PDB file of C-alpha atoms in Angstrom:
ATOM      1  CA  MET A  11     118.421  85.308 114.697  1.00  0.00           C
ATOM      2  CA  LYS A  12     117.116  88.769 113.805  1.00  0.00           C
ATOM      3  CA  THR A  13     120.464  89.669 112.164  1.00  0.00           C
ATOM      4  CA  PHE A  14     120.409  86.390 110.213  1.00  0.00           C
ATOM      5  CA  VAL A  15     116.895  87.075 108.868  1.00  0.00           C
ATOM      6  CA  ILE A  16     117.829  90.632 107.864  1.00  0.00           C
ATOM      7  CA  SER A  17     121.034  89.403 106.174  1.00  0.00           C
ATOM      8  CA  LEU A  18     119.147  86.652 104.350  1.00  0.00           C
ATOM      9  CA  PHE A  19     116.544  89.183 103.182  1.00  0.00           C
ATOM     10  CA  ALA A  20     119.297  91.510 101.928  1.00  0.00           C
ATOM     11  CA  ILE A  21     120.949  88.651 100.001  1.00  0.00           C
ATOM     12  CA  LEU A  22     117.636  87.599  98.449  1.00  0.00           C
ATOM     13  CA  ALA A  23     116.723  91.177  97.546  1.00  0.00           C
ATOM     14  CA  GLY A  24     120.125  91.656  95.911  1.00  0.00           C
ATOM     15  CA  THR A  25     119.738  88.399  93.982  1.00  0.00           C
ATOM     16  CA  CYS A  26     116.275  89.418  92.753  1.00  0.00           C
ATOM     17  CA  SER A  27     117.591  92.819  91.650  1.00  0.00           C
ATOM     18  CA  ALA A  28     120.478  91.213  89.798  1.00  0.00           C
ATOM     19  CA  MET A  29     118.123  88.753  88.104  1.00  0.00           C
ATOM     20  CA  ALA A  30     115.798  91.575  87.029  1.00  0.00           C
ATOM     21  CA  ALA A  31     118.705  93.614  85.668  1.00  0.00           C
ATOM     22  CA  GLY A  32     120.017  90.559  83.844  1.00  0.00           C
ATOM     23  CA  ALA A  33     116.593  89.909  82.317  1.00  0.00           C
ATOM     24  CA  GLY A  34     116.452  93.471  80.913  1.00  0.00           C
ATOM     25  CA  CYS A  35     117.121  93.620  77.189  1.00  0.00           C
ATOM     26  CA  ASP A  36     117.872  89.898  76.956  1.00  0.00           C
ATOM     27  CA  ALA A  37     114.206  89.242  77.758  1.00  0.00           C
ATOM     28  CA  PHE A  38     113.143  90.270  74.227  1.00  0.00           C
ATOM     29  CA  LYS A  39     112.246  87.381  71.907  1.00  0.00           C
ATOM     30  CA  TRP A  40     114.972  88.552  69.499  1.00  0.00           C
ATOM     31  CA  PRO A  41     118.127  90.678  69.851  1.00  0.00           C
ATOM     32  CA  VAL A  42     117.753  94.458  70.172  1.00  0.00           C
ATOM     33  CA  THR A  43     121.457  95.306  70.107  1.00  0.00           C
ATOM     34  CA  ARG A  44     121.159  97.138  66.772  1.00  0.00           C
ATOM     35  CA  GLU A  45     118.479  99.407  68.232  1.00  0.00           C
ATOM     36  CA  GLN A  46     120.674 100.042  71.268  1.00  0.00           C
ATOM     37  CA  ALA A  47     123.417 101.216  68.907  1.00  0.00           C
ATOM     38  CA  LEU A  48     121.094 103.337  66.714  1.00  0.00           C
ATOM     39  CA  PHE A  49     118.889 105.098  69.281  1.00  0.00           C
ATOM     40  CA  PRO A  50     121.496 107.343  70.993  1.00  0.00           C
ATOM     41  CA  ALA A  51     122.418 109.057  67.701  1.00  0.00           C
ATOM     42  CA  ALA A  52     118.952 108.980  66.079  1.00  0.00           C
ATOM     43  CA  PRO A  53     118.344 112.236  64.169  1.00  0.00           C
ATOM     44  CA  ALA A  54     115.289 114.361  64.947  1.00  0.00           C
ATOM     45  CA  ALA A  55     112.194 113.855  62.788  1.00  0.00           C
ATOM     46  CA  GLN A  56     108.737 115.343  62.437  1.00  0.00           C
ATOM     47  CA  SER A  57     105.486 113.568  61.653  1.00  0.00           C
ATOM     48  CA  GLY A  58     105.414 112.637  57.966  1.00  0.00           C
ATOM     49  CA  ALA A  59     109.152 111.882  57.771  1.00  0.00           C
ATOM     50  CA  ASP A  60     110.626 109.147  55.612  1.00  0.00           C
ATOM     51  CA  LEU A  61     112.151 106.215  57.469  1.00  0.00           C
ATOM     52  CA  THR A  62     115.012 104.253  55.945  1.00  0.00           C
ATOM     53  CA  VAL A  63     115.502 100.552  56.621  1.00  0.00           C
ATOM     54  CA  GLY A  64     118.554 100.153  58.847  1.00  0.00           C
ATOM     55  CA  GLN A  65     118.149 103.496  60.603  1.00  0.00           C
ATOM     56  CA  ALA A  66     116.363 105.091  63.557  1.00  0.00           C
ATOM     57  CA  MET A  67     114.650 108.458  63.966  1.00  0.00           C
ATOM     58  CA  ASP A  68     113.765 110.484  67.065  1.00  0.00           C
ATOM     59  CA  PHE A  69     110.219 111.709  66.428  1.00  0.00           C
ATOM     60  CA  ALA A  70     108.746 114.880  67.887  1.00  0.00           C
ATOM     61  CA  LEU A  71     105.157 113.704  68.366  1.00  0.00           C
ATOM     62  CA  VAL A  72     102.028 115.823  68.173  1.00  0.00           C
ATOM     63  CA  ALA A  73      98.602 115.532  69.804  1.00  0.00           C
ATOM     64  CA  VAL A  74      96.839 112.529  68.213  1.00  0.00           C
ATOM     65  CA  ASP A  75      93.696 114.541  67.564  1.00  0.00           C
ATOM     66  CA  THR A  76      95.684 116.756  65.169  1.00  0.00           C
ATOM     67  CA  ILE A  77      96.973 113.889  62.989  1.00  0.00           C
ATOM     68  CA  SER A  78      95.321 112.826  59.743  1.00  0.00           C
ATOM     69  CA  PHE A  79      95.876 109.076  59.906  1.00  0.00           C
ATOM     70  CA  GLU A  80      95.455 107.180  56.631  1.00  0.00           C
ATOM     71  CA  ILE A  81      93.111 104.777  58.464  1.00  0.00           C
ATOM     72  CA  PRO A  82      91.920 104.922  62.081  1.00  0.00           C
ATOM     73  CA  PRO A  83      94.451 103.305  64.443  1.00  0.00           C
ATOM     74  CA  GLU A  84      93.538  99.723  65.351  1.00  0.00           C
ATOM     75  CA  ARG A  85      93.633 100.700  69.030  1.00  0.00           C
ATOM     76  CA  ALA A  86      91.856 104.012  69.578  1.00  0.00           C
ATOM     77  CA  PRO A  87      94.329 106.391  71.241  1.00  0.00           C
ATOM     78  CA  ALA A  88      93.391 107.907  74.582  1.00  0.00           C
ATOM     79  CA  ALA A  89      92.706 111.633  74.773  1.00  0.00           C
ATOM     80  CA  GLY A  90      95.790 113.655  75.562  1.00  0.00           C
ATOM     81  CA  THR A  91      98.220 111.211  73.939  1.00  0.00           C
ATOM     82  CA  PHE A  92     100.661 111.792  71.099  1.00  0.00           C
ATOM     83  CA  GLY A  93     101.515 110.285  67.746  1.00  0.00           C
ATOM     84  CA  ALA A  94     103.006 110.719  64.280  1.00  0.00           C
ATOM     85  CA  THR A  95     103.038 109.193  60.840  1.00  0.00           C
ATOM     86  CA  ALA A  96     106.025 108.157  58.751  1.00  0.00           C
ATOM     87  CA  ASN A  97     106.697 106.607  55.373  1.00  0.00           C
ATOM     88  CA  VAL A  98     108.958 103.696  54.523  1.00  0.00           C
ATOM     89  CA  THR A  99     109.855 101.957  51.290  1.00  0.00           C
ATOM     90  CA  VAL A 100     109.669  98.221  51.932  1.00  0.00           C
ATOM     91  CA  PRO A 101     112.471  96.244  50.252  1.00  0.00           C
ATOM     92  CA  PRO A 102     111.734  93.124  48.151  1.00  0.00           C
ATOM     93  CA  GLU A 103     112.405  90.849  51.148  1.00  0.00           C
ATOM     94  CA  GLY A 104     109.321  92.432  52.720  1.00  0.00           C
ATOM     95  CA  GLU A 105     109.724  91.614  56.407  1.00  0.00           C
ATOM     96  CA  LEU A 106     110.439  94.586  58.667  1.00  0.00           C
ATOM     97  CA  GLN A 107     110.924  95.036  62.376  1.00  0.00           C
ATOM     98  CA  PHE A 108     109.934  98.304  64.058  1.00  0.00           C
ATOM     99  CA  SER A 109     111.317  98.969  67.523  1.00  0.00           C
ATOM    100  CA  LEU A 110     110.041 101.754  69.761  1.00  0.00           C
ATOM    101  CA  SER A 111     111.821 103.455  72.635  1.00  0.00           C
ATOM    102  CA  ASP A 112     108.678 103.863  74.712  1.00  0.00           C
ATOM    103  CA  GLU A 113     105.059 102.777  74.948  1.00  0.00           C
ATOM    104  CA  ALA A 114     103.001 103.598  71.860  1.00  0.00           C
ATOM    105  CA  TRP A 115     100.777 101.801  69.380  1.00  0.00           C
ATOM    106  CA  ILE A 116     102.083 101.116  65.871  1.00  0.00           C
ATOM    107  CA  ASP A 117     100.010 100.401  62.777  1.00  0.00           C
ATOM    108  CA  VAL A 118     101.511  99.701  59.370  1.00  0.00           C
ATOM    109  CA  VAL A 119      99.289 100.553  56.410  1.00  0.00           C
ATOM    110  CA  GLN A 120      99.818  99.293  52.870  1.00  0.00           C
ATOM    111  CA  ASP A 121      97.427  99.704  49.936  1.00  0.00           C
ATOM    112  CA  GLY A 122      94.918 101.384  52.248  1.00  0.00           C
ATOM    113  CA  HIS A 123      94.720  98.437  54.692  1.00  0.00           C
ATOM    114  CA  ALA A 124      96.269  97.780  58.082  1.00  0.00           C
ATOM    115  CA  VAL A 125      98.788  94.931  58.020  1.00  0.00           C
ATOM    116  CA  LYS A 126      98.647  92.537  60.973  1.00  0.00           C
ATOM    117  CA  SER A 127     101.905  92.030  62.824  1.00  0.00           C
ATOM    118  CA  THR A 128     103.640  88.665  62.565  1.00  0.00           C
ATOM    119  CA  GLY A 129     105.558  88.982  65.820  1.00  0.00           C
ATOM    120  CA  PHE A 130     105.697  91.126  68.931  1.00  0.00           C
ATOM    121  CA  SER A 131     108.073  91.419  71.860  1.00  0.00           C
ATOM    122  CA  GLY A 132     107.749  93.920  74.669  1.00  0.00           C
ATOM    123  CA  VAL A 133     109.929  94.363  77.736  1.00  0.00           C
ATOM    124  CA  LYS A 134     109.583  96.987  80.457  1.00  0.00           C
ATOM    125  CA  THR A 135     113.046  96.306  81.927  1.00  0.00           C
ATOM    126  CA  CYS A 136     115.198  97.263  78.919  1.00  0.00           C
ATOM    127  CA  PRO A 137     116.435 100.861  79.211  1.00  0.00           C
ATOM    128  CA  GLY A 138     115.532 102.836  76.093  1.00  0.00           C
ATOM    129  CA  ILE A 139     113.655 100.105  74.203  1.00  0.00           C
ATOM    130  CA  ARG A 140     110.069  99.182  75.066  1.00  0.00           C
ATOM    131  CA  LYS A 141     108.799  97.045  72.199  1.00  0.00           C
ATOM    132  CA  SER A 142     109.649  95.531  68.867  1.00  0.00           C
ATOM    133  CA  VAL A 143     107.054  94.481  66.286  1.00  0.00           C
ATOM    134  CA  ARG A 144     107.501  92.546  63.041  1.00  0.00           C
ATOM    135  CA  PHE A 145     105.427  92.798  59.869  1.00  0.00           C
ATOM    136  CA  LYS A 146     105.457  90.831  56.600  1.00  0.00           C
ATOM    137  CA  LEU A 147     104.888  93.444  53.897  1.00  0.00           C
ATOM    138  CA  SER A 148     104.845  93.740  50.130  1.00  0.00           C
ATOM    139  CA  ALA A 149     107.711  95.559  48.441  1.00  0.00           C
ATOM    140  CA  GLY A 150     106.880  99.224  47.940  1.00  0.00           C
ATOM    141  CA  PRO A 151     105.560 102.135  50.014  1.00  0.00           C
ATOM    142  CA  ALA A 152     104.010 101.748  53.469  1.00  0.00           C
ATOM    143  CA  THR A 153     102.751 104.218  56.049  1.00  0.00           C
ATOM    144  CA  ILE A 154     103.668 103.899  59.708  1.00  0.00           C
ATOM    145  CA  GLN A 155     101.117 105.251  62.193  1.00  0.00           C
ATOM    146  CA  LEU A 156     102.240 105.857  65.770  1.00  0.00           C
ATOM    147  CA  SER A 157      99.594 106.683  68.361  1.00  0.00           C
ATOM    148  CA  GLY A 158      98.769 106.541  72.048  1.00  0.00           C
ATOM    149  CA  ALA A 159     102.199 107.704  73.246  1.00  0.00           C
ATOM    150  CA  LYS A 160     102.197 109.381  76.656  1.00  0.00           C
ATOM    151  CA  LYS A 161     105.375 111.346  75.927  1.00  0.00           C
ATOM    152  CA  GLU A 162     106.052 113.881  73.170  1.00  0.00           C
ATOM    153  CA  THR A 163     109.093 112.074  71.754  1.00  0.00           C
ATOM    154  CA  LEU A 164     109.589 108.532  70.490  1.00  0.00           C
ATOM    155  CA  LYS A 165     112.548 106.845  68.868  1.00  0.00           C
ATOM    156  CA  VAL A 166     111.712 104.385  66.085  1.00  0.00           C
ATOM    157  CA  ALA A 167     114.096 101.969  64.394  1.00  0.00           C
ATOM    158  CA  VAL A 168     113.177 100.114  61.205  1.00  0.00           C
ATOM    159  CA  LEU A 169     115.279  97.036  60.521  1.00  0.00           C
ATOM    160  CA  ALA A 170     115.248  93.781  58.630  1.00  0.00           C
ATOM    161  CA  PRO A 171     114.788  91.004  61.217  1.00  0.00           C
ATOM    162  CA  GLU A 172     117.889  89.037  62.210  1.00  0.00           C
TER     163      GLU A 172
END
């Protein structure tokens, strides 16, 4: 009986692990396969860089207390965390999706005001991609504010939603 219980536990544990692995990146509300393709070859970027729709960048973050954000982040970053700013030119279609490789807060600022997100999906079981956030924006320039990151690097992809 003891062997049967141990074997049953091992089978159940293996099934749970397989289910968790299967849930991984497929657990996002929308596909993240483009990000998975872009992130490994993302070029290095510093705070203030220009993002291009359809590409990803690997940001070297700096201490949040050294960044001059256009407006204060919606969620105040904890002391000792990191962040960066970036610029993007929003195409006429206007809807953009920003995906981050790790935990961090993202604000999008246009015309001096924070733009509320229209969609959010976050998954802790997808290797290399932590969250993806969508915004409906006006065509033209926008500022991306990243804050609250616990690590000094963060990959960011900016894409048109699928």
